[in-house]
Tab-separated table of C-alpha atoms in Angstrom:
chain	number	residue	atom	x	y	z
L	1	UNK	CA	-23.192	-2.321	-11.130
L	2	UNK	CA	-23.059	-1.910	-7.347
L	3	UNK	CA	-20.445	0.442	-5.933
L	4	UNK	CA	-19.451	1.796	-2.537
L	5	UNK	CA	-19.502	5.561	-2.970
L	6	UNK	CA	-17.871	8.167	-0.736
L	7	UNK	CA	-20.460	10.902	-0.134
L	8	UNK	CA	-18.626	13.077	2.399
L	9	UNK	CA	-16.708	12.756	5.684
L	10	UNK	CA	-17.568	9.395	7.280
L	11	UNK	CA	-20.365	8.830	4.760
L	12	UNK	CA	-20.370	5.839	2.418
L	13	UNK	CA	-23.293	4.477	0.435
L	14	UNK	CA	-23.767	1.246	-1.522
L	15	UNK	CA	-25.774	1.971	-4.652
L	16	UNK	CA	-25.937	1.565	-8.404
L	17	UNK	CA	-23.311	3.221	-10.594
L	18	UNK	CA	-22.658	3.099	-14.338
L	19	UNK	CA	-20.593	0.116	-15.419
L	20	UNK	CA	-17.308	1.302	-16.974
L	21	UNK	CA	-16.807	0.865	-20.712
L	22	UNK	CA	-13.201	-0.041	-21.611
L	23	UNK	CA	-11.432	2.039	-24.254
L	24	UNK	CA	-9.112	0.594	-26.885
L	25	UNK	CA	-6.202	-1.108	-25.154
L	26	UNK	CA	-8.175	-1.559	-21.940
L	27	UNK	CA	-9.888	-4.494	-20.282
L	28	UNK	CA	-13.033	-4.733	-18.195
L	29	UNK	CA	-12.212	-6.405	-14.886
L	30	UNK	CA	-14.731	-8.077	-12.626
L	31	UNK	CA	-13.412	-7.088	-9.199
L	32	UNK	CA	-13.333	-10.024	-6.796
L	33	UNK	CA	-11.161	-8.558	-4.025
L	34	UNK	CA	-10.277	-4.970	-3.125
L	35	UNK	CA	-8.426	-3.816	-0.027
L	36	UNK	CA	-9.139	-0.785	2.138
L	37	UNK	CA	-6.048	1.460	2.118
L	38	UNK	CA	-4.922	4.150	4.524
L	39	UNK	CA	-5.450	6.704	1.749
L	40	UNK	CA	-9.058	5.535	1.499
L	41	UNK	CA	-9.335	6.224	5.217
L	42	UNK	CA	-7.883	9.729	4.765
L	43	UNK	CA	-10.544	10.440	2.151
L	44	UNK	CA	-13.281	8.885	4.289
L	45	UNK	CA	-12.354	11.224	7.142
L	46	UNK	CA	-12.392	14.254	4.830
L	47	UNK	CA	-8.613	14.748	5.028
L	48	UNK	CA	-7.809	14.405	1.305
L	49	UNK	CA	-8.939	17.187	-0.998
L	50	UNK	CA	-7.638	15.174	-3.954
L	51	UNK	CA	-10.597	12.843	-3.453
L	52	UNK	CA	-13.738	14.994	-3.425
L	53	UNK	CA	-17.185	13.472	-2.924
L	54	UNK	CA	-18.998	11.825	-4.574
L	55	UNK	CA	-16.361	9.316	-5.611
L	56	UNK	CA	-15.772	5.577	-5.784
L	57	UNK	CA	-12.662	4.946	-3.692
L	58	UNK	CA	-10.434	1.855	-3.669
L	59	UNK	CA	-7.330	0.969	-5.663
L	60	UNK	CA	-5.996	-2.340	-4.279
L	61	UNK	CA	-7.801	-4.685	-6.643
L	62	UNK	CA	-7.733	-8.107	-8.240
L	63	UNK	CA	-10.246	-9.946	-10.368
L	64	UNK	CA	-11.053	-11.550	-13.710
L	65	UNK	CA	-11.063	-10.009	-17.193
L	66	UNK	CA	-14.499	-10.073	-18.797
L	67	UNK	CA	-14.785	-10.299	-22.587
L	68	UNK	CA	-12.282	-9.983	-25.398
L	69	UNK	CA	-9.207	-12.056	-26.163
L	70	UNK	CA	-8.187	-12.220	-22.493
L	71	UNK	CA	-11.618	-13.253	-21.173
L	72	UNK	CA	-11.350	-15.200	-17.922
L	73	UNK	CA	-7.745	-14.221	-17.186
L	74	UNK	CA	-7.031	-13.706	-13.490
L	75	UNK	CA	-5.244	-10.405	-12.860
L	76	UNK	CA	-4.067	-7.997	-10.198
L	77	UNK	CA	-4.289	-4.295	-10.991
L	78	UNK	CA	-1.518	-1.711	-10.877
L	79	UNK	CA	-3.745	1.341	-10.310
L	80	UNK	CA	-1.099	3.937	-11.231
L	81	UNK	CA	-1.561	5.187	-14.794
L	82	UNK	CA	1.360	7.112	-16.291
L	83	UNK	CA	2.098	8.692	-19.683
L	84	UNK	CA	4.850	6.270	-20.701
L	85	UNK	CA	6.815	8.877	-22.668
L	86	UNK	CA	8.228	11.467	-20.248
L	87	UNK	CA	11.755	11.349	-18.780
L	88	UNK	CA	10.505	9.753	-15.561
L	89	UNK	CA	8.645	7.023	-17.425
L	90	UNK	CA	11.474	6.247	-19.836
L	91	UNK	CA	14.076	6.129	-17.051
L	92	UNK	CA	12.244	3.577	-14.908
L	93	UNK	CA	10.871	6.136	-12.439
L	94	UNK	CA	7.352	6.154	-13.839
L	95	UNK	CA	5.863	6.684	-10.371
L	96	UNK	CA	7.198	10.261	-10.655
L	97	UNK	CA	5.476	10.919	-13.980
L	98	UNK	CA	4.004	14.453	-13.852
L	99	UNK	CA	0.856	13.153	-15.558
L	100	UNK	CA	0.379	10.166	-13.262
L	101	UNK	CA	-3.142	9.310	-12.215
L	102	UNK	CA	-4.429	6.658	-9.865
L	103	UNK	CA	-7.849	5.114	-9.822
L	104	UNK	CA	-9.917	6.444	-6.894
L	105	UNK	CA	-8.905	10.013	-7.776
L	106	UNK	CA	-10.851	12.106	-10.306
L	107	UNK	CA	-11.253	11.608	-13.186
L	108	UNK	CA	-10.766	7.884	-12.527
L	109	UNK	CA	-13.282	6.104	-10.323
L	110	UNK	CA	-11.952	3.473	-7.959
L	111	UNK	CA	-12.355	-0.251	-7.347
L	112	UNK	CA	-14.905	-0.378	-4.522
L	113	UNK	CA	-17.187	-1.531	-7.291
L	114	UNK	CA	-18.115	-4.650	-9.202
L	115	UNK	CA	-16.199	-3.632	-12.335
L	116	UNK	CA	-13.224	-1.453	-13.302
L	117	UNK	CA	-11.689	-0.673	-16.699
L	118	UNK	CA	-7.890	-0.662	-16.892
L	119	UNK	CA	-5.299	-0.646	-19.677
L	120	UNK	CA	-3.452	-3.859	-20.518
L	121	UNK	CA	-0.015	-2.732	-19.318
L	122	UNK	CA	-1.367	-2.194	-15.801
L	123	UNK	CA	-2.511	-5.801	-15.424
L	124	UNK	CA	-0.379	-8.649	-14.071
L	125	UNK	CA	-1.572	-12.208	-14.641
L	126	UNK	CA	-2.225	-14.121	-11.411
L	127	UNK	CA	-1.527	-17.888	-11.290
L	128	UNK	CA	-4.281	-20.232	-10.182
L	129	UNK	CA	-2.629	-21.139	-6.859
L	130	UNK	CA	-2.834	-17.513	-5.642
L	131	UNK	CA	-6.159	-16.287	-4.241
L	132	UNK	CA	-7.657	-12.946	-5.191
L	133	UNK	CA	-7.371	-11.823	-1.550
L	134	UNK	CA	-3.627	-12.479	-1.784
L	135	UNK	CA	-3.304	-10.967	-5.264
L	136	UNK	CA	-4.880	-7.635	-4.282
L	137	UNK	CA	-2.088	-7.203	-1.736
L	138	UNK	CA	0.408	-6.575	-4.548
L	139	UNK	CA	-0.483	-2.876	-4.492
L	140	UNK	CA	-0.020	-2.077	-0.792
L	141	UNK	CA	3.014	-4.348	-0.419
L	142	UNK	CA	4.608	-2.763	-3.508
L	143	UNK	CA	4.749	0.533	-1.585
L	144	UNK	CA	6.953	-1.091	1.040
L	145	UNK	CA	8.916	-3.049	-1.555
L	146	UNK	CA	9.757	0.190	-3.381
L	147	UNK	CA	10.801	1.967	-0.181
L	148	UNK	CA	12.965	-0.918	0.974
L	149	UNK	CA	14.660	-1.149	-2.423
L	150	UNK	CA	15.485	2.565	-2.435
L	151	UNK	CA	16.678	2.511	1.181
L	152	UNK	CA	18.952	-0.492	0.569
L	153	UNK	CA	20.408	1.081	-2.567
L	154	UNK	CA	21.068	4.317	-0.674
L	155	UNK	CA	22.769	2.561	2.236
L	156	UNK	CA	25.351	1.159	-0.206
L	157	UNK	CA	26.245	-1.693	2.093
L	158	UNK	CA	24.367	-4.761	3.332
L	159	UNK	CA	21.623	-3.934	5.833
L	160	UNK	CA	21.140	-6.423	8.647
L	161	UNK	CA	18.732	-4.596	10.970
L	162	UNK	CA	15.577	-2.601	10.327
L	163	UNK	CA	12.862	-0.870	12.303
L	164	UNK	CA	9.382	-0.514	10.833
L	165	UNK	CA	7.105	2.066	12.419
L	166	UNK	CA	3.459	1.091	12.118
L	167	UNK	CA	1.977	-2.392	11.825
L	168	UNK	CA	-0.796	-1.763	9.336
L	169	UNK	CA	-0.702	-3.242	5.845
L	170	UNK	CA	1.933	-0.744	4.660
L	171	UNK	CA	4.212	-1.418	7.620
L	172	UNK	CA	3.676	-5.163	7.489
L	173	UNK	CA	4.303	-5.124	3.749
L	174	UNK	CA	7.546	-3.249	4.358
L	175	UNK	CA	8.588	-5.802	6.992
L	176	UNK	CA	7.860	-8.678	4.617
L	177	UNK	CA	9.752	-6.868	1.853
L	178	UNK	CA	12.757	-6.309	4.108
L	179	UNK	CA	12.975	-10.030	4.845
L	180	UNK	CA	12.452	-10.935	1.172
L	181	UNK	CA	15.215	-8.524	0.171
L	182	UNK	CA	17.696	-9.992	2.628
L	183	UNK	CA	17.414	-7.965	5.853
L	184	UNK	CA	17.565	-10.529	8.649
L	185	UNK	CA	16.453	-8.670	11.775
L	186	UNK	CA	13.223	-6.689	11.471
L	187	UNK	CA	11.298	-5.100	14.343
L	188	UNK	CA	7.853	-3.522	14.016
L	189	UNK	CA	6.661	-0.866	16.466
L	190	UNK	CA	2.859	-0.926	16.752
L	191	UNK	CA	0.880	0.820	19.532
L	192	UNK	CA	-2.420	-1.056	19.033
L	193	UNK	CA	-2.277	-4.140	21.279
L	194	UNK	CA	-4.884	-6.024	19.238
L	195	UNK	CA	-2.978	-5.531	15.997
L	196	UNK	CA	0.364	-6.174	17.705
L	197	UNK	CA	-0.875	-9.576	18.851
L	198	UNK	CA	-1.960	-10.422	15.309
L	199	UNK	CA	1.429	-9.398	13.921
L	200	UNK	CA	3.211	-11.662	16.384
L	201	UNK	CA	0.833	-14.625	16.476
L	202	UNK	CA	-0.533	-14.755	12.918
L	203	UNK	CA	2.055	-12.944	10.803
L	204	UNK	CA	5.313	-14.260	12.274
L	205	UNK	CA	6.658	-10.780	13.034
L	206	UNK	CA	8.616	-9.310	15.923
L	207	UNK	CA	6.193	-6.571	16.933
L	208	UNK	CA	6.647	-4.491	20.076
L	209	UNK	CA	4.900	-1.559	21.692
L	210	UNK	CA	6.498	1.897	21.504
L	211	UNK	CA	7.183	1.681	25.243
L	212	UNK	CA	9.296	-1.430	24.685
L	213	UNK	CA	11.574	0.168	22.108
L	214	UNK	CA	14.968	0.619	23.772
L	215	UNK	CA	15.939	4.296	23.601
L	216	UNK	CA	19.485	3.287	22.623
L	217	UNK	CA	18.481	0.852	19.865
L	218	UNK	CA	19.899	1.749	16.453
L	219	UNK	CA	19.005	0.285	13.041
L	220	UNK	CA	20.554	0.311	9.582
L	221	UNK	CA	17.179	1.113	8.022
L	222	UNK	CA	14.069	2.706	9.487
L	223	UNK	CA	10.793	2.579	7.542
L	224	UNK	CA	8.068	4.988	8.648
L	225	UNK	CA	4.761	3.609	7.417
L	226	UNK	CA	2.680	6.127	9.371
L	227	UNK	CA	4.046	9.592	8.672
L	228	UNK	CA	3.166	11.622	11.747
L	229	UNK	CA	5.488	14.014	13.557
L	230	UNK	CA	5.774	11.533	16.429
L	231	UNK	CA	6.769	8.658	14.137
L	232	UNK	CA	9.298	10.810	12.282
L	233	UNK	CA	10.774	11.711	15.663
L	234	UNK	CA	11.126	8.003	16.408
L	235	UNK	CA	12.682	7.411	12.992
L	236	UNK	CA	15.340	10.092	13.347
L	237	UNK	CA	16.174	8.904	16.867
L	238	UNK	CA	16.719	5.259	15.905
L	239	UNK	CA	18.500	5.384	12.550
L	240	UNK	CA	22.127	4.561	13.230
L	241	UNK	CA	24.906	6.902	12.068
L	242	UNK	CA	25.039	6.632	8.295
L	243	UNK	CA	21.653	4.905	8.285
L	244	UNK	CA	18.651	5.513	6.064
L	245	UNK	CA	15.049	6.494	6.803
L	246	UNK	CA	12.449	5.479	4.222
L	247	UNK	CA	9.260	7.500	4.630
L	248	UNK	CA	5.995	6.106	3.209
L	249	UNK	CA	3.310	7.458	5.524
L	250	UNK	CA	1.238	10.557	4.819
L	251	UNK	CA	-0.294	11.082	8.246
L	252	UNK	CA	0.630	14.773	8.565
L	253	UNK	CA	2.761	17.188	6.641
L	254	UNK	CA	5.383	18.551	9.027
L	255	UNK	CA	7.387	18.119	12.207
L	256	UNK	CA	9.249	15.427	14.073
L	257	UNK	CA	12.620	15.042	12.386
L	258	UNK	CA	15.747	15.730	14.450
L	259	UNK	CA	17.555	17.608	11.678
L	260	UNK	CA	20.613	18.337	13.846
L	261	UNK	CA	21.209	14.665	14.636
L	262	UNK	CA	20.506	13.636	11.049
L	263	UNK	CA	23.028	16.191	9.793
L	264	UNK	CA	25.765	15.364	12.305
L	265	UNK	CA	25.272	11.604	11.882
L	266	UNK	CA	24.802	11.700	8.088
L	267	UNK	CA	21.428	9.996	8.201
L	268	UNK	CA	19.621	9.960	4.860
L	269	UNK	CA	15.885	10.648	4.622
L	270	UNK	CA	14.022	9.372	1.559
L	271	UNK	CA	10.448	10.304	0.796
L	272	UNK	CA	8.805	7.618	-1.326
L	273	UNK	CA	5.683	7.631	-3.473
L	274	UNK	CA	3.917	4.399	-4.425
L	275	UNK	CA	6.176	2.209	-6.641
L	276	UNK	CA	7.433	1.837	-10.168
L	277	UNK	CA	5.759	-0.550	-12.596
L	278	UNK	CA	8.775	-2.838	-12.166
L	279	UNK	CA	8.430	-2.725	-8.366
L	280	UNK	CA	4.790	-3.733	-8.763
L	281	UNK	CA	5.705	-6.658	-11.006
L	282	UNK	CA	8.524	-7.699	-8.654
L	283	UNK	CA	6.177	-7.612	-5.683
L	284	UNK	CA	3.566	-9.668	-7.530
L	285	UNK	CA	6.248	-12.219	-8.436
L	286	UNK	CA	7.343	-12.401	-4.783
L	287	UNK	CA	3.726	-13.084	-3.806
L	288	UNK	CA	3.384	-15.780	-6.451
L	289	UNK	CA	6.674	-17.418	-5.413
L	290	UNK	CA	5.732	-17.450	-1.729
L	291	UNK	CA	8.639	-15.212	-0.683
L	292	UNK	CA	6.266	-12.926	1.251
L	293	UNK	CA	4.711	-15.750	3.240
L	294	UNK	CA	1.163	-17.113	3.185
L	295	UNK	CA	-0.459	-13.639	3.276
L	296	UNK	CA	-3.310	-15.078	5.309
L	297	UNK	CA	-3.683	-12.086	7.629
L	298	UNK	CA	-6.509	-10.315	5.809
L	299	UNK	CA	-10.144	-10.125	6.895
L	300	UNK	CA	-12.721	-10.560	4.116
L	301	UNK	CA	-16.100	-8.824	4.104
L	302	UNK	CA	-18.756	-8.254	1.431
L	303	UNK	CA	-18.799	-4.846	-0.234
L	304	UNK	CA	-22.121	-4.159	1.491
L	305	UNK	CA	-20.255	-4.224	4.823
L	306	UNK	CA	-17.930	-1.475	3.596
L	307	UNK	CA	-19.364	1.311	5.782
L	308	UNK	CA	-19.049	-0.862	8.894
L	309	UNK	CA	-15.513	-1.886	7.896
L	310	UNK	CA	-14.424	1.742	7.598
L	311	UNK	CA	-16.010	2.529	10.965
L	312	UNK	CA	-14.234	-0.427	12.594
L	313	UNK	CA	-10.866	0.667	11.191
L	314	UNK	CA	-11.567	4.211	12.391
L	315	UNK	CA	-12.288	2.882	15.894
L	316	UNK	CA	-9.248	0.576	15.968
L	317	UNK	CA	-11.647	-2.329	16.479
L	318	UNK	CA	-10.166	-4.730	13.920
L	319	UNK	CA	-7.038	-6.779	14.496
L	320	UNK	CA	-6.390	-7.586	10.840
L	321	UNK	CA	-3.747	-5.455	9.118
L	322	UNK	CA	-5.988	-5.368	6.035
L	323	UNK	CA	-9.716	-5.649	5.374
L	324	UNK	CA	-10.528	-6.927	1.894
L	325	UNK	CA	-13.965	-6.289	0.398
L	326	UNK	CA	-15.692	-8.690	-2.014
L	327	UNK	CA	-17.908	-6.782	-4.485
L	328	UNK	CA	-19.665	-9.902	-5.826
L	329	UNK	CA	-21.790	-12.226	-3.647
């Protein structure tokens, strides 16, 4: 099969790789759409030692099962594999399983390839009216869905206003999840003018530049989809007293939070990691039901254009919140 292989910082090569052989309880999936994630970008830039070269990256995938009793079934892939038996797994917090693994991290190759093997319980059937480009968005949007759910539960009262920091796919997914979960007023802060225009004109969002964020504006919930010191500073400045910050981004490890203000104003900070299996299923259902909108804001490219797509994202030269690669011609 053809695969896009990470060979080192800012080095990607399209070449032949062994086709995966599914184990018992697994299916072979012909990948028809796979999104480029921020974590893929971290690896591409050499910033993620959990993803050493050479490695097939990619974990936001959808496609068709090949062979067996489920041959031809359209599916989207939950890439997070957990043990299923530990306390975290049995209490509905399987994303915190100490044995969790995700495809695109050793020993599991990723989905920037023509085929992937995955166990049955990680596959969600996709109805015919949903495209594969839409279906592969279940993974990135589930991250925001999970964060919004936790933040709303922590607030313990109805949230009416929210600020989302970052207008990439994670931030946009969080904004869509906020609306789907009943938060009426959502503002996205996005510094890239090209992307900001897309958010406003094509995605139906209220996206503003950081300079246009009123210093006195306060929000029930703040979702940081970037995770840099500067964005955490913004988050802790704009969560209202008693508000909640949901932190998804992994841009850098430290700095930014105004701990004094957060302590005096009883602002809760929640770090979030991926999503539970139920969050993934709930997000997929919201996609299928149309509650997250048309999801027509992706840009599709063939897998062979992967290196150029990564370079364009690196340069901030693409307006689309998500580039989706097609591994098959």
